[in-house]
Amino acid sequence: MLKDDVLTIISKEDGYISGENISRKLGVTRAAINTAVKTLRQEGYEIESSTNKGYLLKNSPDIISKGSIAALLPTGRTGDINVFDTVGSTNTVLKGLAAEGAPSGTVVVADHQSSGKGRRGRNFVSPSGVGIYLSYLFRPESGFDKISDLTSWTAVAVADAIKNAYGLDTQIKWVNDLLMNRKKICGILTEVSVEGESGFIDTSIIGIGVNVNEKPEDFPSELSDVATSLSIENDGKTFFRSKLAAEIIRSMDRLKDGWPDNSDYYLGRYRELNITTGSKVTAYKLMSENGNGRTGTAIAINDDYSLKVKFDDGSIEDLKSGEVSVRGLYGYT
Ligand code: BTN
């Protein structure tokens, strides 16, 4: 949309930029630029205009839009970024684009999801105006055995993005939840399709949900002990979400470009950030979760991102993420 392009241009400019300059860059009339500026002002953007100098962006509201994300990315990266006010699930929308042949690196971001998907059929609460719901398409050309690496790399990528965007440290709970003060601030749901003949991952849709500006009352009561937001953990501060969305896209692009050679970095960083090792854990077989779990102590992250656990009966086992869930740091996985 034209207003997104106008927003990107005036955001990237350090000082004033003339309407004539913008209209030349975009190949549209001055009148069209005026209309776009008017719309942006109505949305809450503070845009100063001066007869001789042009437009100056003084303040941006916390709106997730293509224009505000593109302003924080290199020109040329923005074509495959699709931003919506509301969708059912960004993963589902991106799956549709992938089926139409969208390239690796295509992104879908939404301000709200009406049926956000969590792991194992759960719902992911996705209120509008406060979180980031982002899906990233990656065609990794790797065997399905690499799926744990991919989801674990993503946890590192998002932790790095949060650090780069806001300077905040997060921790990883095995296998790929991000925590702050031992409560969950980000969930990742990777949905893959595998080519039957080769066993290679054809498409992976990596869905990332980050709780950014939620207040305690934005979470349903059953999540109040386990979920939190960056804002809650930082004295109610409001964070500019487009900044984090742009950093997640940069971080995921680095992941894609570094796959699979960059494994030393991701494994090292994963081990550094993970707080599951050293903790008491209870492991549940995924298919029989209501049965009794086995308790033990997590002792290491193996090179394939499986979790080495010393159980209370003295046995030591390597747990794979697709087979068990681990509880211990907080009430649910
Ligand atoms: C979990 O922790 O259970 C995973 C949550 C994943 C949520 C994200 S939000 C963006 C993407 N779209 C979805 O419907 N789900 C993922």
mmCIF file of C-alpha atoms and ligand atoms in Angstrom:
data_model
loop_
_atom_site.group_PDB
_atom_site.id
_atom_site.type_symbol
_atom_site.label_atom_id
_atom_site.label_comp_id
_atom_site.label_asym_id
_atom_site.label_seq_id
_atom_site.Cartn_x
_atom_site.Cartn_y
_atom_site.Cartn_z
ATOM 1 C CA MET A 1 0.000 0.000 0.000
ATOM 2 C CA LEU A 2 1.175 3.492 -0.765
ATOM 3 C CA LYS A 3 0.959 4.635 2.864
ATOM 4 C CA ASP A 4 3.376 1.827 3.843
ATOM 5 C CA ASP A 5 5.875 2.980 1.241
ATOM 6 C CA VAL A 6 5.520 6.591 2.369
ATOM 7 C CA LEU A 7 5.991 5.549 5.988
ATOM 8 C CA THR A 8 9.096 3.556 5.115
ATOM 9 C CA ILE A 9 10.627 6.492 3.268
ATOM 10 C CA ILE A 10 9.966 9.117 5.924
ATOM 11 C CA SER A 11 11.072 6.715 8.694
ATOM 12 C CA LYS A 12 14.393 6.036 6.993
ATOM 13 C CA GLU A 13 15.082 9.759 6.548
ATOM 14 C CA ASP A 14 17.071 11.410 9.354
ATOM 15 C CA GLY A 15 15.573 14.834 8.769
ATOM 16 C CA TYR A 16 12.874 16.353 6.553
ATOM 17 C CA ILE A 17 12.098 14.930 3.131
ATOM 18 C CA SER A 18 10.141 16.903 0.550
ATOM 19 C CA GLY A 19 6.832 15.679 -0.822
ATOM 20 C CA GLU A 20 8.275 16.096 -4.290
ATOM 21 C CA ASN A 21 11.181 13.809 -3.454
ATOM 22 C CA ILE A 22 8.816 11.147 -2.066
ATOM 23 C CA SER A 23 6.535 11.362 -5.090
ATOM 24 C CA ARG A 24 9.538 10.985 -7.396
ATOM 25 C CA LYS A 25 10.822 7.943 -5.488
ATOM 26 C CA LEU A 26 7.416 6.258 -5.617
ATOM 27 C CA GLY A 27 6.317 7.422 -9.039
ATOM 28 C CA VAL A 28 3.003 8.847 -7.814
ATOM 29 C CA THR A 29 1.504 12.326 -7.606
ATOM 30 C CA ARG A 30 2.052 14.835 -4.806
ATOM 31 C CA ALA A 31 -1.676 14.630 -4.077
ATOM 32 C CA ALA A 32 -1.396 10.875 -3.489
ATOM 33 C CA ILE A 33 1.455 11.509 -1.049
ATOM 34 C CA ASN A 34 -0.652 14.085 0.809
ATOM 35 C CA THR A 35 -3.497 11.593 1.127
ATOM 36 C CA ALA A 36 -1.149 8.885 2.414
ATOM 37 C CA VAL A 37 0.314 11.286 5.000
ATOM 38 C CA LYS A 38 -3.192 12.218 6.107
ATOM 39 C CA THR A 39 -4.089 8.555 6.617
ATOM 40 C CA LEU A 40 -0.909 7.938 8.590
ATOM 41 C CA ARG A 41 -1.681 10.925 10.827
ATOM 42 C CA GLN A 42 -5.166 9.537 11.431
ATOM 43 C CA GLU A 43 -3.544 6.277 12.554
ATOM 44 C CA GLY A 44 -1.519 8.203 15.127
ATOM 45 C CA TYR A 45 1.761 8.951 13.353
ATOM 46 C CA GLU A 46 3.080 12.379 14.275
ATOM 47 C CA ILE A 47 4.285 13.791 10.976
ATOM 48 C CA GLU A 48 5.403 17.382 10.951
ATOM 49 C CA SER A 49 5.182 19.266 7.671
ATOM 50 C CA SER A 50 6.975 22.443 6.714
ATOM 51 C CA THR A 51 6.322 24.327 3.500
ATOM 52 C CA ASN A 52 9.935 24.520 2.450
ATOM 53 C CA LYS A 53 11.394 21.368 3.953
ATOM 54 C CA GLY A 54 8.677 18.730 3.576
ATOM 55 C CA TYR A 55 7.795 16.000 6.037
ATOM 56 C CA LEU A 56 9.438 14.836 9.261
ATOM 57 C CA LEU A 57 8.350 11.776 11.256
ATOM 58 C CA LYS A 58 8.390 12.813 14.911
ATOM 59 C CA ASN A 59 6.672 9.897 16.602
ATOM 60 C CA SER A 60 5.284 6.487 15.691
ATOM 61 C CA PRO A 61 2.492 4.628 17.472
ATOM 62 C CA ASP A 62 3.067 0.950 18.208
ATOM 63 C CA ILE A 63 1.361 -0.318 15.073
ATOM 64 C CA ILE A 64 2.562 -3.426 13.244
ATOM 65 C CA SER A 65 2.533 -2.492 9.572
ATOM 66 C CA LYS A 66 4.515 -3.317 6.512
ATOM 67 C CA GLY A 67 5.749 0.267 6.374
ATOM 68 C CA SER A 68 7.032 0.306 9.945
ATOM 69 C CA ILE A 69 8.784 -3.074 9.614
ATOM 70 C CA ALA A 70 10.253 -2.259 6.191
ATOM 71 C CA ALA A 71 11.672 0.983 7.576
ATOM 72 C CA LEU A 72 13.927 -1.134 9.798
ATOM 73 C CA LEU A 73 15.117 -3.546 7.126
ATOM 74 C CA PRO A 74 17.409 -3.109 4.157
ATOM 75 C CA THR A 75 15.613 -1.922 1.022
ATOM 76 C CA GLY A 76 15.082 -4.974 -1.118
ATOM 77 C CA ARG A 77 14.261 -7.328 1.747
ATOM 78 C CA THR A 78 10.670 -6.288 2.034
ATOM 79 C CA GLY A 79 8.997 -7.890 -1.002
ATOM 80 C CA ASP A 80 8.303 -11.192 0.688
ATOM 81 C CA ILE A 81 6.942 -9.731 3.913
ATOM 82 C CA ASN A 82 3.157 -9.910 4.252
ATOM 83 C CA VAL A 83 1.561 -8.000 7.113
ATOM 84 C CA PHE A 84 -2.047 -8.378 8.235
ATOM 85 C CA ASP A 85 -4.206 -6.782 10.908
ATOM 86 C CA THR A 86 -5.899 -10.064 11.671
ATOM 87 C CA VAL A 87 -5.681 -13.652 10.469
ATOM 88 C CA GLY A 88 -6.745 -17.041 11.794
ATOM 89 C CA SER A 89 -3.172 -18.245 12.088
ATOM 90 C CA THR A 90 -0.066 -16.825 10.408
ATOM 91 C CA ASN A 91 1.200 -20.401 9.980
ATOM 92 C CA THR A 92 -1.909 -21.315 7.991
ATOM 93 C CA VAL A 93 -1.681 -18.202 5.800
ATOM 94 C CA LEU A 94 1.990 -18.890 5.083
ATOM 95 C CA LYS A 95 1.260 -22.534 4.334
ATOM 96 C CA GLY A 96 -1.091 -21.300 1.586
ATOM 97 C CA LEU A 97 1.622 -19.023 0.163
ATOM 98 C CA ALA A 98 4.160 -21.866 0.332
ATOM 99 C CA ALA A 99 1.799 -24.100 -1.628
ATOM 100 C CA GLU A 100 1.662 -21.407 -4.320
ATOM 101 C CA GLY A 101 5.462 -21.520 -4.543
ATOM 102 C CA ALA A 102 6.528 -18.673 -2.229
ATOM 103 C CA PRO A 103 10.312 -18.635 -1.775
ATOM 104 C CA SER A 104 12.304 -19.473 1.321
ATOM 105 C CA GLY A 105 12.393 -16.399 3.540
ATOM 106 C CA THR A 106 8.766 -15.396 2.940
ATOM 107 C CA VAL A 107 7.218 -13.955 6.088
ATOM 108 C CA VAL A 108 3.674 -13.481 7.383
ATOM 109 C CA VAL A 109 3.141 -11.178 10.373
ATOM 110 C CA ALA A 110 -0.145 -10.295 12.050
ATOM 111 C CA ASP A 111 -1.269 -7.967 14.801
ATOM 112 C CA HIS A 112 -3.939 -10.457 15.904
ATOM 113 C CA GLN A 113 -4.757 -14.138 15.411
ATOM 114 C CA SER A 114 -8.292 -15.385 15.910
ATOM 115 C CA SER A 115 -7.176 -19.026 16.119
ATOM 116 C CA GLY A 116 -3.479 -18.958 16.878
ATOM 117 C CA LYS A 117 -2.043 -22.449 17.044
ATOM 118 C CA GLY A 118 0.111 -23.752 19.858
ATOM 119 C CA ARG A 119 1.966 -27.023 20.056
ATOM 120 C CA ARG A 120 0.074 -30.270 20.226
ATOM 121 C CA GLY A 121 -3.277 -28.842 19.249
ATOM 122 C CA ARG A 122 -3.317 -26.126 21.884
ATOM 123 C CA ASN A 123 -4.582 -22.646 21.272
ATOM 124 C CA PHE A 124 -2.072 -19.778 21.302
ATOM 125 C CA VAL A 125 -3.683 -16.713 22.847
ATOM 126 C CA SER A 126 -2.999 -13.891 20.375
ATOM 127 C CA PRO A 127 -4.665 -10.609 21.417
ATOM 128 C CA SER A 128 -4.371 -7.574 19.141
ATOM 129 C CA GLY A 129 -2.111 -4.602 19.690
ATOM 130 C CA VAL A 130 0.298 -6.303 22.092
ATOM 131 C CA GLY A 131 2.104 -9.326 20.657
ATOM 132 C CA ILE A 132 4.041 -10.455 17.610
ATOM 133 C CA TYR A 133 2.727 -13.380 15.591
ATOM 134 C CA LEU A 134 5.160 -14.165 12.823
ATOM 135 C CA SER A 135 5.677 -17.124 10.514
ATOM 136 C CA TYR A 136 8.795 -17.687 8.452
ATOM 137 C CA LEU A 137 9.055 -20.004 5.470
ATOM 138 C CA PHE A 138 12.242 -22.026 5.176
ATOM 139 C CA ARG A 139 12.969 -24.761 2.676
ATOM 140 C CA PRO A 140 16.055 -26.243 4.304
ATOM 141 C CA GLU A 141 16.825 -29.160 1.954
ATOM 142 C CA SER A 142 17.698 -31.330 4.935
ATOM 143 C CA GLY A 143 16.494 -34.659 6.200
ATOM 144 C CA PHE A 144 13.684 -34.818 8.718
ATOM 145 C CA ASP A 145 16.238 -35.891 11.371
ATOM 146 C CA LYS A 146 17.378 -32.248 11.405
ATOM 147 C CA ILE A 147 14.049 -30.945 12.666
ATOM 148 C CA SER A 148 15.260 -30.618 16.286
ATOM 149 C CA ASP A 149 18.219 -28.595 15.106
ATOM 150 C CA LEU A 150 15.901 -26.302 13.181
ATOM 151 C CA THR A 151 13.527 -25.575 16.054
ATOM 152 C CA SER A 152 16.421 -25.161 18.485
ATOM 153 C CA TRP A 153 18.249 -22.813 16.110
ATOM 154 C CA THR A 154 15.028 -20.799 15.946
ATOM 155 C CA ALA A 155 14.927 -20.415 19.730
ATOM 156 C CA VAL A 156 18.457 -19.003 19.572
ATOM 157 C CA ALA A 157 17.528 -16.750 16.636
ATOM 158 C CA VAL A 158 14.575 -15.247 18.520
ATOM 159 C CA ALA A 159 16.597 -14.806 21.720
ATOM 160 C CA ASP A 160 19.231 -12.969 19.662
ATOM 161 C CA ALA A 161 16.515 -10.823 18.058
ATOM 162 C CA ILE A 162 15.105 -9.805 21.463
ATOM 163 C CA LYS A 163 18.622 -8.941 22.617
ATOM 164 C CA ASN A 164 19.329 -6.909 19.468
ATOM 165 C CA ALA A 165 15.970 -5.121 19.505
ATOM 166 C CA TYR A 166 15.666 -4.245 23.185
ATOM 167 C CA GLY A 167 18.897 -5.327 24.891
ATOM 168 C CA LEU A 168 17.001 -7.905 26.955
ATOM 169 C CA ASP A 169 18.249 -11.356 27.944
ATOM 170 C CA THR A 170 15.998 -14.400 27.706
ATOM 171 C CA GLN A 171 16.568 -18.029 28.523
ATOM 172 C CA ILE A 172 15.668 -21.227 26.678
ATOM 173 C CA LYS A 173 13.635 -23.990 28.255
ATOM 174 C CA TRP A 174 14.266 -27.219 26.379
ATOM 175 C CA VAL A 175 13.305 -27.613 23.704
ATOM 176 C CA ASN A 176 12.299 -24.225 22.351
ATOM 177 C CA ASP A 177 10.362 -22.016 24.754
ATOM 178 C CA LEU A 178 11.862 -18.655 25.586
ATOM 179 C CA LEU A 179 11.534 -17.524 29.170
ATOM 180 C CA MET A 180 12.079 -14.431 31.179
ATOM 181 C CA ASN A 181 12.231 -14.808 34.949
ATOM 182 C CA ARG A 182 11.182 -18.446 34.484
ATOM 183 C CA LYS A 183 7.935 -17.587 32.708
ATOM 184 C CA LYS A 184 7.201 -18.080 29.037
ATOM 185 C CA ILE A 185 7.448 -15.072 26.729
ATOM 186 C CA CYS A 186 7.720 -16.859 23.387
ATOM 187 C CA GLY A 187 6.441 -20.050 21.832
ATOM 188 C CA ILE A 188 7.579 -21.614 18.584
ATOM 189 C CA LEU A 189 5.533 -23.971 16.432
ATOM 190 C CA THR A 190 7.260 -25.483 13.412
ATOM 191 C CA GLU A 191 5.066 -27.256 10.905
ATOM 192 C CA VAL A 192 6.853 -29.223 8.213
ATOM 193 C CA SER A 193 5.958 -31.171 5.140
ATOM 194 C CA VAL A 194 8.327 -33.942 4.139
ATOM 195 C CA GLU A 195 8.832 -35.365 0.677
ATOM 196 C CA GLY A 196 7.910 -39.035 0.901
ATOM 197 C CA GLU A 197 10.586 -40.386 -1.433
ATOM 198 C CA SER A 198 13.643 -38.598 -0.127
ATOM 199 C CA GLY A 199 12.578 -37.998 3.481
ATOM 200 C CA PHE A 200 13.730 -34.410 3.007
ATOM 201 C CA ILE A 201 11.934 -31.484 4.570
ATOM 202 C CA ASP A 202 10.152 -29.827 1.685
ATOM 203 C CA THR A 203 8.646 -26.903 3.541
ATOM 204 C CA SER A 204 9.010 -25.716 7.084
ATOM 205 C CA ILE A 205 6.708 -23.065 8.439
ATOM 206 C CA ILE A 206 8.327 -21.688 11.561
ATOM 207 C CA GLY A 207 5.735 -19.896 13.682
ATOM 208 C CA ILE A 208 6.931 -17.542 16.397
ATOM 209 C CA GLY A 209 4.662 -15.912 18.957
ATOM 210 C CA VAL A 210 6.171 -13.341 21.313
ATOM 211 C CA ASN A 211 4.355 -11.750 24.247
ATOM 212 C CA VAL A 212 5.572 -8.173 24.062
ATOM 213 C CA ASN A 213 3.238 -5.577 25.599
ATOM 214 C CA GLU A 214 0.600 -7.771 27.275
ATOM 215 C CA LYS A 215 -0.622 -6.795 30.713
ATOM 216 C CA PRO A 216 -1.375 -9.537 33.263
ATOM 217 C CA GLU A 217 -5.101 -9.335 32.459
ATOM 218 C CA ASP A 218 -4.432 -10.127 28.792
ATOM 219 C CA PHE A 219 -3.664 -13.737 29.724
ATOM 220 C CA PRO A 220 -6.396 -16.206 30.653
ATOM 221 C CA SER A 221 -6.256 -17.090 34.348
ATOM 222 C CA GLU A 222 -4.952 -20.608 33.690
ATOM 223 C CA LEU A 223 -1.833 -19.093 32.109
ATOM 224 C CA SER A 224 -1.157 -16.464 34.753
ATOM 225 C CA ASP A 225 1.493 -18.559 36.519
ATOM 226 C CA VAL A 226 3.278 -19.641 33.386
ATOM 227 C CA ALA A 227 3.066 -16.834 30.829
ATOM 228 C CA THR A 228 4.443 -13.333 30.906
ATOM 229 C CA SER A 229 5.397 -10.539 28.529
ATOM 230 C CA LEU A 230 8.480 -8.432 27.990
ATOM 231 C CA SER A 231 6.488 -5.473 29.316
ATOM 232 C CA ILE A 232 5.370 -7.205 32.517
ATOM 233 C CA GLU A 233 8.942 -8.236 33.270
ATOM 234 C CA ASN A 234 10.192 -4.693 32.635
ATOM 235 C CA ASP A 235 8.034 -2.521 34.880
ATOM 236 C CA GLY A 236 5.199 -2.088 32.372
ATOM 237 C CA LYS A 237 7.399 -0.462 29.728
ATOM 238 C CA THR A 238 5.913 -0.445 26.207
ATOM 239 C CA PHE A 239 8.142 -1.856 23.488
ATOM 240 C CA PHE A 240 7.916 -0.866 19.810
ATOM 241 C CA ARG A 241 6.898 -4.163 18.239
ATOM 242 C CA SER A 242 7.940 -3.439 14.666
ATOM 243 C CA LYS A 243 11.515 -3.201 15.904
ATOM 244 C CA LEU A 244 11.369 -6.750 17.232
ATOM 245 C CA ALA A 245 9.518 -8.043 14.162
ATOM 246 C CA ALA A 246 12.297 -6.610 11.962
ATOM 247 C CA GLU A 247 15.005 -8.119 14.196
ATOM 248 C CA ILE A 248 13.312 -11.521 14.107
ATOM 249 C CA ILE A 249 13.274 -11.361 10.305
ATOM 250 C CA ARG A 250 16.990 -10.414 10.250
ATOM 251 C CA SER A 251 17.792 -13.188 12.698
ATOM 252 C CA MET A 252 15.808 -15.786 10.739
ATOM 253 C CA ASP A 253 17.502 -14.666 7.515
ATOM 254 C CA ARG A 254 20.869 -15.281 9.221
ATOM 255 C CA LEU A 255 19.631 -18.709 10.328
ATOM 256 C CA LYS A 256 18.549 -19.565 6.791
ATOM 257 C CA ASP A 257 21.792 -18.339 5.253
ATOM 258 C CA GLY A 258 23.901 -20.142 7.870
ATOM 259 C CA TRP A 259 22.065 -23.458 7.605
ATOM 260 C CA PRO A 260 23.499 -26.051 8.155
ATOM 261 C CA ASP A 261 27.136 -24.902 8.393
ATOM 262 C CA ASN A 262 26.723 -22.508 11.282
ATOM 263 C CA SER A 263 25.905 -25.266 13.758
ATOM 264 C CA ASP A 264 28.723 -24.446 16.192
ATOM 265 C CA TYR A 265 27.327 -20.990 16.815
ATOM 266 C CA TYR A 266 23.756 -22.160 17.400
ATOM 267 C CA LEU A 267 24.672 -25.134 19.587
ATOM 268 C CA GLY A 268 27.047 -23.044 21.672
ATOM 269 C CA ARG A 269 24.548 -20.253 22.129
ATOM 270 C CA TYR A 270 21.740 -22.731 22.864
ATOM 271 C CA ARG A 271 23.801 -24.305 25.656
ATOM 272 C CA GLU A 272 24.638 -20.856 27.001
ATOM 273 C CA LEU A 273 20.981 -19.768 27.121
ATOM 274 C CA ASN A 274 19.349 -23.005 28.241
ATOM 275 C CA ILE A 275 18.255 -23.243 31.834
ATOM 276 C CA THR A 276 16.884 -26.773 31.749
ATOM 277 C CA THR A 277 20.199 -28.462 32.476
ATOM 278 C CA GLY A 278 20.825 -28.672 36.167
ATOM 279 C CA SER A 279 17.081 -28.605 36.900
ATOM 280 C CA LYS A 280 14.864 -31.296 38.333
ATOM 281 C CA VAL A 281 12.528 -32.393 35.534
ATOM 282 C CA THR A 282 9.658 -34.753 35.000
ATOM 283 C CA ALA A 283 9.557 -36.460 31.615
ATOM 284 C CA TYR A 284 6.249 -37.561 30.118
ATOM 285 C CA LYS A 285 5.893 -39.776 27.075
ATOM 286 C CA LEU A 286 3.962 -37.608 24.642
ATOM 287 C CA MET A 287 1.319 -40.161 23.808
ATOM 288 C CA SER A 288 0.509 -40.960 27.442
ATOM 289 C CA GLU A 289 0.833 -37.647 29.142
ATOM 290 C CA ASN A 290 -1.722 -38.399 31.785
ATOM 291 C CA GLY A 291 0.331 -41.294 33.041
ATOM 292 C CA ASN A 292 3.003 -40.867 35.659
ATOM 293 C CA GLY A 293 6.063 -38.990 34.536
ATOM 294 C CA ARG A 294 9.589 -40.035 35.464
ATOM 295 C CA THR A 295 11.590 -37.609 37.511
ATOM 296 C CA GLY A 296 15.263 -36.913 37.293
ATOM 297 C CA THR A 297 17.806 -34.194 36.704
ATOM 298 C CA ALA A 298 18.626 -32.767 33.280
ATOM 299 C CA ILE A 299 22.382 -32.969 32.914
ATOM 300 C CA ALA A 300 23.252 -31.897 29.369
ATOM 301 C CA ILE A 301 22.136 -30.780 25.941
ATOM 302 C CA ASN A 302 23.555 -33.294 23.464
ATOM 303 C CA ASP A 303 24.948 -32.288 20.072
ATOM 304 C CA ASP A 304 21.627 -33.234 18.422
ATOM 305 C CA TYR A 305 19.700 -31.084 20.943
ATOM 306 C CA SER A 306 18.341 -34.116 22.756
ATOM 307 C CA LEU A 307 18.301 -33.759 26.539
ATOM 308 C CA LYS A 308 20.438 -36.020 28.709
ATOM 309 C CA VAL A 309 18.584 -36.833 31.908
ATOM 310 C CA LYS A 310 19.755 -38.772 34.925
ATOM 311 C CA PHE A 311 16.594 -40.338 36.321
ATOM 312 C CA ASP A 312 16.076 -40.873 40.024
ATOM 313 C CA ASP A 313 16.485 -44.651 39.536
ATOM 314 C CA GLY A 314 20.051 -43.945 38.352
ATOM 315 C CA SER A 315 19.488 -44.588 34.651
ATOM 316 C CA ILE A 316 20.661 -42.020 32.116
ATOM 317 C CA GLU A 317 18.687 -41.414 28.928
ATOM 318 C CA ASP A 318 18.737 -39.045 25.982
ATOM 319 C CA LEU A 319 15.273 -37.586 25.448
ATOM 320 C CA LYS A 320 14.140 -36.426 22.035
ATOM 321 C CA SER A 321 11.747 -33.532 21.717
ATOM 322 C CA GLY A 322 9.252 -35.395 19.557
ATOM 323 C CA GLU A 323 8.915 -38.187 22.106
ATOM 324 C CA VAL A 324 8.707 -36.587 25.517
ATOM 325 C CA SER A 325 7.683 -33.380 27.162
ATOM 326 C CA VAL A 326 9.601 -32.127 30.119
ATOM 327 C CA ARG A 327 8.129 -30.237 33.005
ATOM 328 C CA GLY A 328 9.881 -28.667 35.854
ATOM 329 C CA LEU A 329 10.531 -25.012 35.238
ATOM 330 C CA TYR A 330 6.887 -24.142 35.231
ATOM 331 C CA GLY A 331 3.539 -25.827 35.126
ATOM 332 C CA TYR A 332 3.183 -26.865 31.508
ATOM 333 C CA THR A 333 5.293 -27.356 28.427
HETATM 334 C C1 BTN B 1 3.592 -23.044 21.657
HETATM 335 O O1 BTN B 1 4.326 -22.600 22.524
HETATM 336 O O2 BTN B 1 2.703 -23.865 21.929
HETATM 337 C C2 BTN B 1 3.792 -22.598 20.235
HETATM 338 C C3 BTN B 1 3.123 -21.311 19.975
HETATM 339 C C4 BTN B 1 3.373 -20.789 18.571
HETATM 340 C C5 BTN B 1 2.585 -19.537 18.286
HETATM 341 C C6 BTN B 1 2.924 -18.930 16.969
HETATM 342 S S1 BTN B 1 2.229 -17.341 16.767
HETATM 343 C C7 BTN B 1 2.684 -17.330 15.092
HETATM 344 C C8 BTN B 1 2.416 -18.721 14.563
HETATM 345 N N1 BTN B 1 1.045 -18.848 14.142
HETATM 346 C C9 BTN B 1 0.358 -19.724 14.884
HETATM 347 O O3 BTN B 1 -0.839 -20.006 14.717
HETATM 348 N N2 BTN B 1 1.148 -20.235 15.831
HETATM 349 C C10 BTN B 1 2.508 -19.707 15.731
#
